[in-house]
């Protein structure tokens, strides 16, 4: 029935602060910006075949127990270095697993973001 994930979305409370995180610390470039209203805003970032979206709405609240997006890094060590330069705190410090490298950070609303790099097989 399904052949891919259409997108992952995080609820955020402060679009300006969230954009500074996603575009500054993570280096993402918006692929779509929907017109903001007084109450809501929506930004999409295309990454490979997937999309990460952030949305701001009074009826939608962030949760650190909600969805988690895993971003596949081209250079894991370089991403970790940039995140540390941006003083991003790590919920899970960079780890080396048999099949991958992984770390978990929180965005400004405590949504978890997983930084991932598959190892060569």
Short mmCIF file of C-alpha atoms in Angstrom, two decimals:
data_model
loop_
_atom_site.label_atom_id
_atom_site.label_comp_id
_atom_site.label_asym_id
_atom_site.label_seq_id
_atom_site.Cartn_x
_atom_site.Cartn_y
_atom_site.Cartn_z
CA UNK A 1 0.00 0.00 0.00
CA UNK A 2 2.77 2.43 0.81
CA UNK A 3 6.12 2.83 -0.89
CA UNK A 4 7.81 5.70 1.02
CA UNK A 5 7.45 8.16 3.85
CA UNK A 6 5.89 11.35 2.50
CA UNK A 7 7.34 13.60 5.20
CA UNK A 8 8.15 13.93 8.88
CA UNK A 9 6.88 17.00 10.70
CA UNK A 10 7.69 18.58 14.04
CA UNK A 11 5.46 21.02 15.89
CA UNK A 12 7.41 24.10 16.98
CA UNK A 13 6.52 27.10 19.13
CA UNK A 14 8.88 29.76 17.77
CA UNK A 15 9.43 29.65 14.02
CA UNK A 16 12.29 32.16 14.07
CA UNK A 17 14.22 30.22 16.72
CA UNK A 18 13.42 26.90 15.02
CA UNK A 19 14.56 28.13 11.61
CA UNK A 20 17.82 29.34 13.19
CA UNK A 21 18.33 25.79 14.50
CA UNK A 22 17.33 23.83 11.39
CA UNK A 23 18.93 26.20 8.89
CA UNK A 24 21.84 27.42 11.04
CA UNK A 25 22.97 24.51 13.21
CA UNK A 26 21.81 21.75 10.83
CA UNK A 27 22.52 23.65 7.60
CA UNK A 28 19.20 22.76 5.92
CA UNK A 29 17.78 24.87 3.09
CA UNK A 30 14.02 25.42 2.85
CA UNK A 31 12.48 23.80 -0.21
CA UNK A 32 8.98 25.20 0.40
CA UNK A 33 7.78 28.07 2.57
CA UNK A 34 4.05 28.34 2.97
CA UNK A 35 2.61 31.81 3.65
CA UNK A 36 2.45 32.39 7.39
CA UNK A 37 -0.67 33.68 9.11
CA UNK A 38 -0.97 35.32 12.52
CA UNK A 39 -1.43 31.87 14.06
CA UNK A 40 0.51 29.41 11.93
CA UNK A 41 3.55 28.84 9.74
CA UNK A 42 4.97 25.86 7.83
CA UNK A 43 8.43 25.27 6.30
CA UNK A 44 9.61 22.18 4.39
CA UNK A 45 13.17 20.93 3.88
CA UNK A 46 13.73 18.35 1.12
CA UNK A 47 16.46 15.88 2.05
CA UNK A 48 17.11 13.15 -0.50
CA UNK A 49 13.77 11.49 -1.26
CA UNK A 50 12.20 12.65 2.02
CA UNK A 51 10.92 15.87 3.51
CA UNK A 52 11.31 17.28 7.01
CA UNK A 53 8.70 19.90 7.88
CA UNK A 54 8.32 22.23 10.84
CA UNK A 55 4.98 23.76 11.69
CA UNK A 56 3.81 26.34 14.18
CA UNK A 57 0.15 26.32 15.28
CA UNK A 58 -1.64 27.06 18.56
CA UNK A 59 -3.43 23.69 18.40
CA UNK A 60 -0.31 21.61 17.86
CA UNK A 61 2.27 21.18 20.61
CA UNK A 62 5.85 19.86 20.48
CA UNK A 63 6.70 16.71 22.43
CA UNK A 64 10.04 15.09 23.12
CA UNK A 65 8.12 11.80 23.20
CA UNK A 66 6.71 12.29 19.70
CA UNK A 67 8.12 11.40 16.30
CA UNK A 68 11.86 11.32 15.68
CA UNK A 69 13.48 12.07 12.36
CA UNK A 70 16.83 10.49 11.51
CA UNK A 71 19.02 12.63 9.25
CA UNK A 72 21.60 10.62 7.29
CA UNK A 73 24.87 12.58 7.44
CA UNK A 74 27.39 12.64 4.60
CA UNK A 75 30.21 13.25 7.11
CA UNK A 76 29.14 12.34 10.64
CA UNK A 77 32.17 13.82 12.38
CA UNK A 78 31.82 17.13 10.51
CA UNK A 79 28.13 17.40 11.47
CA UNK A 80 28.93 16.70 15.13
CA UNK A 81 31.64 19.37 15.03
CA UNK A 82 29.24 21.98 13.60
CA UNK A 83 26.56 21.11 16.17
CA UNK A 84 29.07 21.53 19.01
CA UNK A 85 30.18 24.86 17.51
CA UNK A 86 26.51 25.93 17.68
CA UNK A 87 26.39 24.83 21.35
CA UNK A 88 23.72 22.22 20.61
CA UNK A 89 23.36 19.85 23.55
CA UNK A 90 23.37 16.12 22.91
CA UNK A 91 20.69 13.90 24.44
CA UNK A 92 22.82 10.94 23.26
CA UNK A 93 26.48 11.75 22.67
CA UNK A 94 27.92 10.47 19.37
CA UNK A 95 28.08 6.67 19.49
CA UNK A 96 29.74 4.03 17.33
CA UNK A 97 27.55 0.99 16.65
CA UNK A 98 28.36 -2.07 14.50
CA UNK A 99 26.28 -0.78 11.56
CA UNK A 100 26.28 2.98 12.07
CA UNK A 101 27.32 6.14 13.92
CA UNK A 102 24.53 7.91 15.76
CA UNK A 103 23.80 10.85 18.05
CA UNK A 104 20.60 12.42 19.33
CA UNK A 105 20.07 16.15 19.82
CA UNK A 106 17.05 18.24 20.77
CA UNK A 107 15.71 21.17 18.79
CA UNK A 108 14.65 24.36 20.63
CA UNK A 109 11.28 22.73 21.55
CA UNK A 110 12.86 19.46 22.80
CA UNK A 111 11.86 17.49 19.70
CA UNK A 112 14.48 14.78 19.24
CA UNK A 113 16.58 14.79 16.07
CA UNK A 114 18.75 11.76 15.35
CA UNK A 115 22.00 12.30 13.44
CA UNK A 116 22.96 9.08 11.64
CA UNK A 117 25.64 7.68 9.33
CA UNK A 118 25.47 4.15 7.94
CA UNK A 119 28.75 2.24 7.83
CA UNK A 120 29.89 0.64 4.58
CA UNK A 121 28.81 -2.97 4.29
#
